Amino acid sequence: ASPLQLERASVAFKKELLDYFQNYKMLTDEVVVSDGVVRTMDLVCTIFLDKSNRRIADNIKQKAANALTAYFNVDNMNFGEKLSIADLTNHMLTVPEVRFFNVDNLDKDVFVNFNEIVQLNNFEFNIELV
């Protein structure tokens, strides 16, 4: 769909894929193409900043947005991989100005099935000065 997001494969693509594998399958094999499920997530997060960074809070917010979208980049996610709140928090703390990061609308990790992948849909940042 975009460099950061996946989309469902078309019927024509799946048919071509099945036709291609027909030449390579063994006599007892049956090739099945199954759609993966894209589990879209909306996140509401709080970014804690030092009071001394009040004037540049918008710039920090943009850096955090870039870090968040990089974390959810399709190249970094795998099917069946859970969304770990701890890993996300650690990734967001790589932004030097972020003192602490909290996901407000999720209280635990999000587990997915083997054919599901987590993808970021919308996000909202709240800023707290400490």
GROMACS .gro file of N, CA, C and O in nm:
model
  520
    1ALA      N    1   0.083  -0.119   0.000
    1ALA     CA    2   0.000   0.000   0.000
    1ALA      C    3   0.087   0.125   0.000
    1ALA      O    4   0.057   0.221  -0.067
    2SER      N    5   0.195   0.120   0.078
    2SER     CA    6   0.291   0.230   0.085
    2SER      C    7   0.423   0.170   0.134
    2SER      O    8   0.426   0.053   0.172
    3PRO      N    9   0.529   0.248   0.136
    3PRO     CA   10   0.655   0.192   0.187
    3PRO      C   11   0.647   0.148   0.334
    3PRO      O   12   0.728   0.070   0.379
    4LEU      N   13   0.547   0.198   0.408
    4LEU     CA   14   0.535   0.164   0.549
    4LEU      C   15   0.423   0.067   0.580
    4LEU      O   16   0.413   0.019   0.692
    5GLN      N   17   0.333   0.040   0.484
    5GLN     CA   18   0.215  -0.039   0.514
    5GLN      C   19   0.192  -0.147   0.409
    5GLN      O   20   0.234  -0.134   0.295
    6LEU      N   21   0.123  -0.251   0.451
    6LEU     CA   22   0.089  -0.363   0.365
    6LEU      C   23  -0.054  -0.351   0.316
    6LEU      O   24  -0.136  -0.282   0.374
    7GLU      N   25  -0.083  -0.423   0.208
    7GLU     CA   26  -0.220  -0.433   0.161
    7GLU      C   27  -0.247  -0.576   0.119
    7GLU      O   28  -0.154  -0.653   0.096
    8ARG      N   29  -0.372  -0.612   0.108
    8ARG     CA   30  -0.412  -0.748   0.072
    8ARG      C   31  -0.374  -0.775  -0.074
    8ARG      O   32  -0.390  -0.690  -0.161
    9ALA      N   33  -0.325  -0.895  -0.100
    9ALA     CA   34  -0.289  -0.935  -0.236
    9ALA      C   35  -0.414  -0.950  -0.322
    9ALA      O   36  -0.518  -0.996  -0.274
   10SER      N   37  -0.401  -0.916  -0.448
   10SER     CA   38  -0.516  -0.927  -0.540
   10SER      C   39  -0.539  -1.074  -0.575
   10SER      O   40  -0.450  -1.159  -0.564
   11VAL      N   41  -0.658  -1.102  -0.624
   11VAL     CA   42  -0.693  -1.238  -0.665
   11VAL      C   43  -0.605  -1.281  -0.782
   11VAL      O   44  -0.558  -1.396  -0.788
   12ALA      N   45  -0.579  -1.190  -0.874
   12ALA     CA   46  -0.495  -1.222  -0.990
   12ALA      C   47  -0.353  -1.259  -0.946
   12ALA      O   48  -0.295  -1.356  -0.997
   13PHE      N   49  -0.297  -1.185  -0.849
   13PHE     CA   50  -0.164  -1.216  -0.799
   13PHE      C   51  -0.161  -1.354  -0.735
   13PHE      O   52  -0.068  -1.433  -0.758
   14LYS      N   53  -0.262  -1.386  -0.654
   14LYS     CA   54  -0.266  -1.516  -0.587
   14LYS      C   55  -0.278  -1.630  -0.688
   14LYS      O   56  -0.216  -1.734  -0.673
   15LYS      N   57  -0.356  -1.609  -0.794
   15LYS     CA   58  -0.370  -1.711  -0.899
   15LYS      C   59  -0.237  -1.733  -0.969
   15LYS      O   60  -0.196  -1.847  -0.993
   16GLU      N   61  -0.167  -1.625  -1.003
   16GLU     CA   62  -0.036  -1.637  -1.068
   16GLU      C   63   0.063  -1.708  -0.976
   16GLU      O   64   0.145  -1.788  -1.023
   17LEU      N   65   0.058  -1.681  -0.848
   17LEU     CA   66   0.146  -1.746  -0.752
   17LEU      C   67   0.118  -1.896  -0.746
   17LEU      O   68   0.211  -1.977  -0.749
   18LEU      N   69  -0.009  -1.934  -0.742
   18LEU     CA   70  -0.045  -2.076  -0.742
   18LEU      C   71  -0.001  -2.144  -0.871
   18LEU      O   72   0.052  -2.256  -0.869
   19ASP      N   73  -0.023  -2.078  -0.984
   19ASP     CA   74   0.018  -2.135  -1.112
   19ASP      C   75   0.169  -2.156  -1.117
   19ASP      O   76   0.217  -2.258  -1.168
   20TYR      N   77   0.244  -2.062  -1.064
   20TYR     CA   78   0.390  -2.073  -1.062
   20TYR      C   79   0.435  -2.194  -0.980
   20TYR      O   80   0.520  -2.272  -1.022
   21PHE      N   81   0.377  -2.212  -0.862
   21PHE     CA   82   0.419  -2.320  -0.774
   21PHE      C   83   0.370  -2.457  -0.820
   21PHE      O   84   0.420  -2.559  -0.774
   22GLN      N   85   0.274  -2.463  -0.910
   22GLN     CA   86   0.228  -2.592  -0.962
   22GLN      C   87   0.342  -2.668  -1.028
   22GLN      O   88   0.348  -2.791  -1.023
   23ASN      N   89   0.437  -2.597  -1.088
   23ASN     CA   90   0.550  -2.661  -1.156
   23ASN      C   91   0.651  -2.718  -1.058
   23ASN      O   92   0.734  -2.800  -1.096
   24TYR      N   93   0.649  -2.676  -0.934
   24TYR     CA   94   0.751  -2.716  -0.837
   24TYR      C   95   0.700  -2.806  -0.725
   24TYR      O   96   0.779  -2.854  -0.646
   25LYS      N   97   0.573  -2.830  -0.721
   25LYS     CA   98   0.520  -2.908  -0.610
   25LYS      C   99   0.545  -3.057  -0.632
   25LYS      O  100   0.559  -3.104  -0.744
   26MET      N  101   0.550  -3.130  -0.523
   26MET     CA  102   0.565  -3.275  -0.528
   26MET      C  103   0.426  -3.336  -0.550
   26MET      O  104   0.324  -3.269  -0.532
   27LEU      N  105   0.424  -3.460  -0.584
   27LEU     CA  106   0.299  -3.528  -0.615
   27LEU      C  107   0.200  -3.522  -0.500
   27LEU      O  108   0.080  -3.505  -0.521
   28THR      N  109   0.249  -3.531  -0.377
   28THR     CA  110   0.159  -3.534  -0.262
   28THR      C  111   0.137  -3.396  -0.199
   28THR      O  112   0.067  -3.385  -0.100
   29ASP      N  113   0.198  -3.292  -0.254
   29ASP     CA  114   0.183  -3.157  -0.199
   29ASP      C  115   0.061  -3.088  -0.257
   29ASP      O  116   0.024  -3.110  -0.372
   30GLU      N  117   0.000  -3.006  -0.175
   30GLU     CA  118  -0.108  -2.919  -0.221
   30GLU      C  119  -0.071  -2.778  -0.179
   30GLU      O  120  -0.055  -2.750  -0.060
   31VAL      N  121  -0.058  -2.690  -0.274
   31VAL     CA  122  -0.019  -2.552  -0.246
   31VAL      C  123  -0.144  -2.472  -0.215
   31VAL      O  124  -0.242  -2.476  -0.291
   32VAL      N  125  -0.141  -2.401  -0.104
   32VAL     CA  126  -0.252  -2.317  -0.062
   32VAL      C  127  -0.198  -2.177  -0.036
   32VAL      O  128  -0.096  -2.161   0.030
   33VAL      N  129  -0.266  -2.076  -0.089
   33VAL     CA  130  -0.229  -1.937  -0.063
   33VAL      C  131  -0.332  -1.882   0.034
   33VAL      O  132  -0.452  -1.884   0.008
   34SER      N  133  -0.282  -1.835   0.147
   34SER     CA  134  -0.371  -1.782   0.251
   34SER      C  135  -0.337  -1.635   0.275
   34SER      O  136  -0.220  -1.597   0.278
   35ASP      N  137  -0.441  -1.554   0.290
   35ASP     CA  138  -0.420  -1.413   0.318
   35ASP      C  139  -0.368  -1.393   0.458
   35ASP      O  140  -0.414  -1.456   0.554
   36GLY      N  141  -0.273  -1.303   0.472
   36GLY     CA  142  -0.233  -1.258   0.603
   36GLY      C  143  -0.332  -1.153   0.650
   36GLY      O  144  -0.403  -1.092   0.571
   37VAL      N  145  -0.338  -1.134   0.779
   37VAL     CA  146  -0.429  -1.037   0.837
   37VAL      C  147  -0.348  -0.921   0.892
   37VAL      O  148  -0.253  -0.942   0.968
   38VAL      N  149  -0.382  -0.801   0.849
   38VAL     CA  150  -0.314  -0.682   0.899
   38VAL      C  151  -0.393  -0.630   1.018
   38VAL      O  152  -0.509  -0.591   1.005
   39ARG      N  153  -0.332  -0.635   1.136
   39ARG     CA  154  -0.397  -0.587   1.259
   39ARG      C  155  -0.354  -0.442   1.279
   39ARG      O  156  -0.241  -0.415   1.316
   40THR      N  157  -0.442  -0.349   1.247
   40THR     CA  158  -0.408  -0.207   1.260
   40THR      C  159  -0.428  -0.161   1.404
   40THR      O  160  -0.523  -0.201   1.470
   41MET      N  161  -0.335  -0.078   1.449
   41MET     CA  162  -0.337  -0.030   1.586
   41MET      C  163  -0.346   0.123   1.588
   41MET      O  164  -0.279   0.189   1.509
   42ASP      N  165  -0.430   0.174   1.675
   42ASP     CA  166  -0.434   0.317   1.706
   42ASP      C  167  -0.370   0.334   1.843
   42ASP      O  168  -0.407   0.264   1.937
   43LEU      N  169  -0.275   0.425   1.852
   43LEU     CA  170  -0.204   0.445   1.979
   43LEU      C  171  -0.224   0.586   2.031
   43LEU      O  172  -0.222   0.682   1.954
   44VAL      N  173  -0.244   0.595   2.160
   44VAL     CA  174  -0.245   0.722   2.232
   44VAL      C  175  -0.129   0.713   2.332
   44VAL      O  176  -0.127   0.623   2.415
   45CYS      N  177  -0.035   0.803   2.318
   45CYS     CA  178   0.089   0.795   2.396
   45CYS      C  179   0.117   0.927   2.466
   45CYS      O  180   0.076   1.032   2.421
   46THR      N  181   0.191   0.917   2.575
   46THR     CA  182   0.237   1.035   2.646
   46THR      C  183   0.389   1.037   2.640
   46THR      O  184   0.454   0.936   2.668
   47ILE      N  185   0.442   1.152   2.601
   47ILE     CA  186   0.586   1.173   2.596
   47ILE      C  187   0.621   1.265   2.712
   47ILE      O  188   0.565   1.375   2.722
   48PHE      N  189   0.710   1.223   2.798
   48PHE     CA  190   0.754   1.304   2.911
   48PHE      C  191   0.884   1.373   2.874
   48PHE      O  192   0.981   1.308   2.833
   49LEU      N  193   0.885   1.506   2.886
   49LEU     CA  194   1.001   1.587   2.851
   49LEU      C  195   1.045   1.670   2.971
   49LEU      O  196   0.965   1.701   3.059
   50ASP      N  197   1.172   1.709   2.972
   50ASP     CA  198   1.220   1.802   3.073
   50ASP      C  199   1.157   1.938   3.050
   50ASP      O  200   1.133   1.979   2.936
   51LYS      N  201   1.130   2.010   3.157
   51LYS     CA  202   1.072   2.144   3.145
   51LYS      C  203   1.159   2.237   3.062
   51LYS      O  204   1.109   2.328   2.997
   52SER      N  205   1.288   2.214   3.063
   52SER     CA  206   1.379   2.299   2.986
   52SER      C  207   1.359   2.284   2.834
   52SER      O  208   1.404   2.368   2.758
   53ASN      N  209   1.289   2.180   2.792
   53ASN     CA  210   1.263   2.157   2.649
   53ASN      C  211   1.125   2.207   2.606
   53ASN      O  212   1.079   2.173   2.498
   54ARG      N  213   1.063   2.288   2.688
   54ARG     CA  214   0.928   2.338   2.659
   54ARG      C  215   0.920   2.406   2.522
   54ARG      O  216   0.828   2.384   2.445
   55ARG      N  217   1.019   2.491   2.491
   55ARG     CA  218   1.014   2.569   2.367
   55ARG      C  219   1.031   2.483   2.242
   55ARG      O  220   0.982   2.519   2.135
   56ILE      N  221   1.100   2.371   2.254
   56ILE     CA  222   1.122   2.286   2.136
   56ILE      C  223   1.037   2.158   2.141
   56ILE      O  224   1.067   2.060   2.074
   57ALA      N  225   0.930   2.162   2.218
   57ALA     CA  226   0.845   2.044   2.233
   57ALA      C  227   0.788   1.996   2.100
   57ALA      O  228   0.779   1.875   2.076
   58ASP      N  229   0.753   2.088   2.012
   58ASP     CA  230   0.699   2.047   1.882
   58ASP      C  231   0.804   1.974   1.798
   58ASP      O  232   0.772   1.877   1.729
   59ASN      N  233   0.928   2.019   1.804
   59ASN     CA  234   1.034   1.950   1.731
   59ASN      C  235   1.058   1.810   1.787
   59ASN      O  236   1.079   1.715   1.712
   60ILE      N  237   1.055   1.799   1.917
   60ILE     CA  238   1.072   1.669   1.982
   60ILE      C  239   0.955   1.577   1.946
   60ILE      O  240   0.974   1.458   1.921
   61LYS      N  241   0.837   1.634   1.942
   61LYS     CA  242   0.718   1.556   1.905
   61LYS      C  243   0.733   1.500   1.764
   61LYS      O  244   0.697   1.384   1.738
   62GLN      N  245   0.788   1.578   1.674
   62GLN     CA  246   0.811   1.531   1.537
   62GLN      C  247   0.917   1.421   1.533
   62GLN      O  248   0.902   1.322   1.462
   63LYS      N  249   1.023   1.437   1.611
   63LYS     CA  250   1.125   1.331   1.620
   63LYS      C  251   1.064   1.202   1.673
   63LYS      O  252   1.094   1.093   1.624
   64ALA      N  253   0.979   1.216   1.774
   64ALA     CA  254   0.913   1.098   1.831
   64ALA      C  255   0.819   1.033   1.729
   64ALA      O  256   0.811   0.910   1.721
   65ALA      N  257   0.749   1.114   1.651
   65ALA     CA  258   0.660   1.060   1.547
   65ALA      C  259   0.742   0.983   1.443
   65ALA      O  260   0.700   0.874   1.399
   66ASN      N  261   0.857   1.037   1.405
   66ASN     CA  262   0.943   0.966   1.310
   66ASN      C  263   0.993   0.834   1.369
   66ASN      O  264   0.998   0.733   1.298
   67ALA      N  265   1.029   0.835   1.497
   67ALA     CA  266   1.075   0.713   1.562
   67ALA      C  267   0.963   0.610   1.570
   67ALA      O  268   0.986   0.490   1.549
   68LEU      N  269   0.842   0.654   1.600
   68LEU     CA  270   0.728   0.563   1.610
   68LEU      C  271   0.697   0.499   1.476
   68LEU      O  272   0.677   0.378   1.467
   69THR      N  273   0.693   0.579   1.370
   69THR     CA  274   0.664   0.522   1.238
   69THR      C  275   0.778   0.430   1.192
   69THR      O  276   0.753   0.331   1.124
   70ALA      N  277   0.902   0.461   1.231
   70ALA     CA  278   1.014   0.373   1.197
   70ALA      C  279   1.000   0.238   1.269
   70ALA      O  280   1.029   0.133   1.212
   71TYR      N  281   0.954   0.241   1.394
   71TYR     CA  282   0.935   0.117   1.469
   71TYR      C  283   0.833   0.026   1.400
   71TYR      O  284   0.850  -0.095   1.395
   72PHE      N  285   0.727   0.086   1.349
   72PHE     CA  286   0.621   0.008   1.284
   72PHE      C  287   0.642  -0.011   1.135
   72PHE      O  288   0.552  -0.060   1.066
   73ASN      N  289   0.758   0.025   1.084
   73ASN     CA  290   0.788   0.005   0.943
   73ASN      C  291   0.769  -0.142   0.909
   73ASN      O  292   0.809  -0.230   0.986
   74VAL      N  293   0.713  -0.170   0.794
   74VAL     CA  294   0.682  -0.307   0.755
   74VAL      C  295   0.809  -0.392   0.750
   74VAL      O  296   0.803  -0.514   0.773
   75ASP      N  297   0.924  -0.334   0.726
   75ASP     CA  298   1.049  -0.409   0.723
   75ASP      C  299   1.094  -0.453   0.862
   75ASP      O  300   1.176  -0.544   0.875
   76ASN      N  301   1.042  -0.389   0.966
   76ASN     CA  302   1.080  -0.421   1.103
   76ASN      C  303   0.983  -0.516   1.172
   76ASN      O  304   1.012  -0.565   1.281
   77MET      N  305   0.867  -0.540   1.112
   77MET     CA  306   0.765  -0.624   1.174
   77MET      C  307   0.756  -0.758   1.100
   77MET      O  308   0.783  -0.765   0.981
   78ASN      N  309   0.718  -0.862   1.173
   78ASN     CA  310   0.702  -0.994   1.114
   78ASN      C  311   0.565  -1.050   1.148
   78ASN      O  312   0.508  -1.016   1.252
   79PHE      N  313   0.514  -1.136   1.062
   79PHE     CA  314   0.389  -1.203   1.091
   79PHE      C  315   0.406  -1.288   1.216
   79PHE      O  316   0.507  -1.354   1.236
   80GLY      N  317   0.307  -1.283   1.304
   80GLY     CA  318   0.308  -1.360   1.427
   80GLY      C  319   0.386  -1.295   1.540
   80GLY      O  320   0.390  -1.349   1.650
   81GLU      N  321   0.447  -1.180   1.515
   81GLU     CA  322   0.526  -1.112   1.618
   81GLU      C  323   0.436  -1.022   1.701
   81GLU      O  324   0.364  -0.938   1.648
   82LYS      N  325   0.444  -1.038   1.833
   82LYS     CA  326   0.362  -0.958   1.923
   82LYS      C  327   0.410  -0.814   1.925
   82LYS      O  328   0.526  -0.784   1.894
   83LEU      N  329   0.321  -0.724   1.963
   83LEU     CA  330   0.358  -0.585   1.987
   83LEU      C  331   0.396  -0.576   2.135
   83LEU      O  332   0.311  -0.586   2.222
   84SER      N  333   0.524  -0.560   2.160
   84SER     CA  334   0.576  -0.553   2.296
   84SER      C  335   0.582  -0.406   2.339
   84SER      O  336   0.653  -0.326   2.278
   85ILE      N  337   0.508  -0.373   2.444
   85ILE     CA  338   0.507  -0.236   2.495
   85ILE      C  339   0.646  -0.198   2.546
   85ILE      O  340   0.693  -0.086   2.526
   86ALA      N  341   0.717  -0.292   2.607
   86ALA     CA  342   0.852  -0.265   2.658
   86ALA      C  343   0.948  -0.235   2.543
   86ALA      O  344   1.028  -0.141   2.552
   87ASP      N  345   0.941  -0.314   2.436
   87ASP     CA  346   1.029  -0.289   2.322
   87ASP      C  347   0.998  -0.155   2.256
   87ASP      O  348   1.089  -0.082   2.215
   88LEU      N  349   0.869  -0.123   2.245
   88LEU     CA  350   0.829   0.006   2.188
   88LEU      C  351   0.881   0.120   2.274
   88LEU      O  352   0.935   0.218   2.223
   89THR      N  353   0.866   0.108   2.405
   89THR     CA  354   0.914   0.211   2.497
   89THR      C  355   1.066   0.228   2.483
   89THR      O  356   1.115   0.341   2.474
   90ASN      N  357   1.139   0.118   2.480
   90ASN     CA  358   1.284   0.126   2.464
   90ASN      C  359   1.322   0.193   2.333
   90ASN      O  360   1.417   0.272   2.328
   91HIS      N  361   1.250   0.162   2.227
   91HIS     CA  362   1.278   0.225   2.098
   91HIS      C  363   1.252   0.376   2.105
   91HIS      O  364   1.331   0.454   2.052
   92MET      N  365   1.144   0.416   2.169
   92MET     CA  366   1.111   0.558   2.176
   92MET      C  367   1.211   0.634   2.263
   92MET      O  368   1.232   0.754   2.245
   93LEU      N  369   1.273   0.566   2.357
   93LEU     CA  370   1.372   0.632   2.442
   93LEU      C  371   1.504   0.655   2.369
   93LEU      O  372   1.594   0.718   2.424
   94THR      N  373   1.516   0.610   2.245
   94THR     CA  374   1.635   0.642   2.165
   94THR      C  375   1.632   0.786   2.118
   94THR      O  376   1.735   0.838   2.075
   95VAL      N  377   1.516   0.850   2.125
   95VAL     CA  378   1.508   0.994   2.097
   95VAL      C  379   1.566   1.062   2.221
   95VAL      O  380   1.511   1.051   2.331
   96PRO      N  381   1.680   1.132   2.208
   96PRO     CA  382   1.753   1.179   2.327
   96PRO      C  383   1.672   1.269   2.420
   96PRO      O  384   1.691   1.264   2.542
   97GLU      N  385   1.581   1.348   2.367
   97GLU     CA  386   1.508   1.444   2.451
   97GLU      C  387   1.390   1.381   2.526
   97GLU      O  388   1.332   1.444   2.613
   98VAL      N  389   1.354   1.260   2.490
   98VAL     CA  390   1.240   1.193   2.555
   98VAL      C  391   1.287   1.134   2.687
   98VAL      O  392   1.375   1.048   2.691
   99ARG      N  393   1.231   1.184   2.797
   99ARG     CA  394   1.269   1.137   2.931
   99ARG      C  395   1.203   1.002   2.959
   99ARG      O  396   1.264   0.911   3.011
  100PHE      N  397   1.073   0.990   2.925
  100PHE     CA  398   0.999   0.867   2.944
  100PHE      C  399   0.888   0.863   2.841
  100PHE      O  400   0.843   0.966   2.791
  101PHE      N  401   0.841   0.742   2.810
  101PHE     CA  402   0.737   0.723   2.709
  101PHE      C  403   0.635   0.624   2.765
  101PHE      O  404   0.672   0.523   2.824
  102ASN      N  405   0.507   0.654   2.745
  102ASN     CA  406   0.402   0.567   2.796
  102ASN      C  407   0.294   0.550   2.689
  102ASN      O  408   0.252   0.648   2.628
  103VAL      N  409   0.249   0.428   2.671
  103VAL     CA  410   0.135   0.401   2.582
  103VAL      C  411   0.011   0.401   2.671
  103VAL      O  412  -0.003   0.318   2.760
  104ASP      N  413  -0.078   0.496   2.646
  104ASP     CA  414  -0.193   0.517   2.735
  104ASP      C  415  -0.310   0.424   2.708
  104ASP      O  416  -0.385   0.391   2.800
  105ASN      N  417  -0.329   0.383   2.584
  105ASN     CA  418  -0.449   0.306   2.552
  105ASN      C  419  -0.426   0.155   2.548
  105ASN      O  420  -0.517   0.080   2.518
  106LEU      N  421  -0.305   0.110   2.580
  106LEU     CA  422  -0.278  -0.034   2.590
  106LEU      C  423  -0.212  -0.061   2.724
  106LEU      O  424  -0.115   0.005   2.760
  107ASP      N  425  -0.262  -0.159   2.795
  107ASP     CA  426  -0.202  -0.189   2.925
  107ASP      C  427  -0.116  -0.314   2.924
  107ASP      O  428  -0.052  -0.346   3.023
  108LYS      N  429  -0.114  -0.387   2.812
  108LYS     CA  430  -0.032  -0.507   2.802
  108LYS      C  431   0.006  -0.531   2.657
  108LYS      O  432  -0.046  -0.465   2.566
  109ASP      N  433   0.097  -0.625   2.636
  109ASP     CA  434   0.142  -0.658   2.501
  109ASP      C  435   0.024  -0.708   2.417
  109ASP      O  436  -0.072  -0.765   2.470
  110VAL      N  437   0.034  -0.689   2.286
  110VAL     CA  438  -0.069  -0.734   2.194
  110VAL      C  439  -0.015  -0.858   2.122
  110VAL      O  440   0.083  -0.850   2.048
  111PHE      N  441  -0.078  -0.971   2.147
  111PHE     CA  442  -0.039  -1.096   2.084
  111PHE      C  443  -0.122  -1.119   1.959
  111PHE      O  444  -0.241  -1.087   1.957
  112VAL      N  445  -0.058  -1.171   1.855
  112VAL     CA  446  -0.127  -1.194   1.728
  112VAL      C  447  -0.106  -1.339   1.685
  112VAL      O  448  -0.014  -1.407   1.732
  113ASN      N  449  -0.191  -1.386   1.596
  113ASN     CA  450  -0.178  -1.521   1.541
  113ASN      C  451  -0.065  -1.526   1.439
  113ASN      O  452  -0.012  -1.422   1.397
  114PHE      N  453  -0.030  -1.645   1.396
  114PHE     CA  454   0.082  -1.664   1.304
  114PHE      C  455   0.064  -1.591   1.171
  114PHE      O  456   0.161  -1.557   1.105
  115ASN      N  457  -0.060  -1.568   1.132
  115ASN     CA  458  -0.086  -1.505   1.002
  115ASN      C  459  -0.124  -1.357   1.016
  115ASN      O  460  -0.173  -1.297   0.922
  116GLU      N  461  -0.100  -1.298   1.133
  116GLU     CA  462  -0.132  -1.157   1.157
  116GLU      C  463  -0.005  -1.076   1.174
  116GLU      O  464   0.096  -1.125   1.224
  117ILE      N  465  -0.011  -0.952   1.130
  117ILE     CA  466   0.100  -0.860   1.147
  117ILE      C  467   0.044  -0.728   1.202
  117ILE      O  468  -0.065  -0.685   1.161
  118VAL      N  469   0.117  -0.667   1.294
  118VAL     CA  470   0.074  -0.542   1.355
  118VAL      C  471   0.119  -0.426   1.267
  118VAL      O  472   0.233  -0.423   1.220
  119GLN      N  473   0.029  -0.333   1.245
  119GLN     CA  474   0.058  -0.217   1.163
  119GLN      C  475  -0.002  -0.093   1.230
  119GLN      O  476  -0.113  -0.098   1.280
  120LEU      N  477   0.074   0.016   1.231
  120LEU     CA  478   0.028   0.140   1.292
  120LEU      C  479  -0.074   0.207   1.201
  120LEU      O  480  -0.053   0.222   1.081
  121ASN      N  481  -0.187   0.246   1.259
  121ASN     CA  482  -0.290   0.316   1.184
  121ASN      C  483  -0.284   0.465   1.217
  121ASN      O  484  -0.241   0.544   1.135
  122ASN      N  485  -0.325   0.502   1.335
  122ASN     CA  486  -0.322   0.641   1.381
  122ASN      C  487  -0.252   0.648   1.515
  122ASN      O  488  -0.254   0.552   1.592
  123PHE      N  489  -0.195   0.763   1.544
  123PHE     CA  490  -0.136   0.781   1.675
  123PHE      C  491  -0.154   0.925   1.720
  123PHE      O  492  -0.170   1.015   1.637
  124GLU      N  493  -0.155   0.941   1.851
  124GLU     CA  494  -0.169   1.074   1.911
  124GLU      C  495  -0.069   1.083   2.025
  124GLU      O  496  -0.054   0.991   2.104
  125PHE      N  497   0.002   1.195   2.030
  125PHE     CA  498   0.099   1.219   2.137
  125PHE      C  499   0.048   1.326   2.230
  125PHE      O  500   0.001   1.431   2.186
  126ASN      N  501   0.059   1.300   2.359
  126ASN     CA  502   0.036   1.400   2.462
  126ASN      C  503   0.173   1.433   2.522
  126ASN      O  504   0.256   1.343   2.538
  127ILE      N  505   0.195   1.558   2.554
  127ILE     CA  506   0.323   1.602   2.609
  127ILE      C  507   0.306   1.633   2.758
  127ILE      O  508   0.213   1.705   2.795
  128GLU      N  509   0.392   1.579   2.841
  128GLU     CA  510   0.397   1.610   2.983
  128GLU      C  511   0.536   1.664   3.014
  128GLU      O  512   0.636   1.605   2.973
  129LEU      N  513   0.543   1.774   3.084
  129LEU     CA  514   0.670   1.832   3.123
  129LEU      C  515   0.701   1.793   3.267
  129LEU      O  516   0.616   1.806   3.354
  130VAL      N  517   0.823   1.745   3.289
  130VAL     CA  518   0.862   1.703   3.423
  130VAL      C  519   0.986   1.779   3.468
  130VAL      O  520   1.062   1.828   3.390
   0.00000   0.00000   0.00000
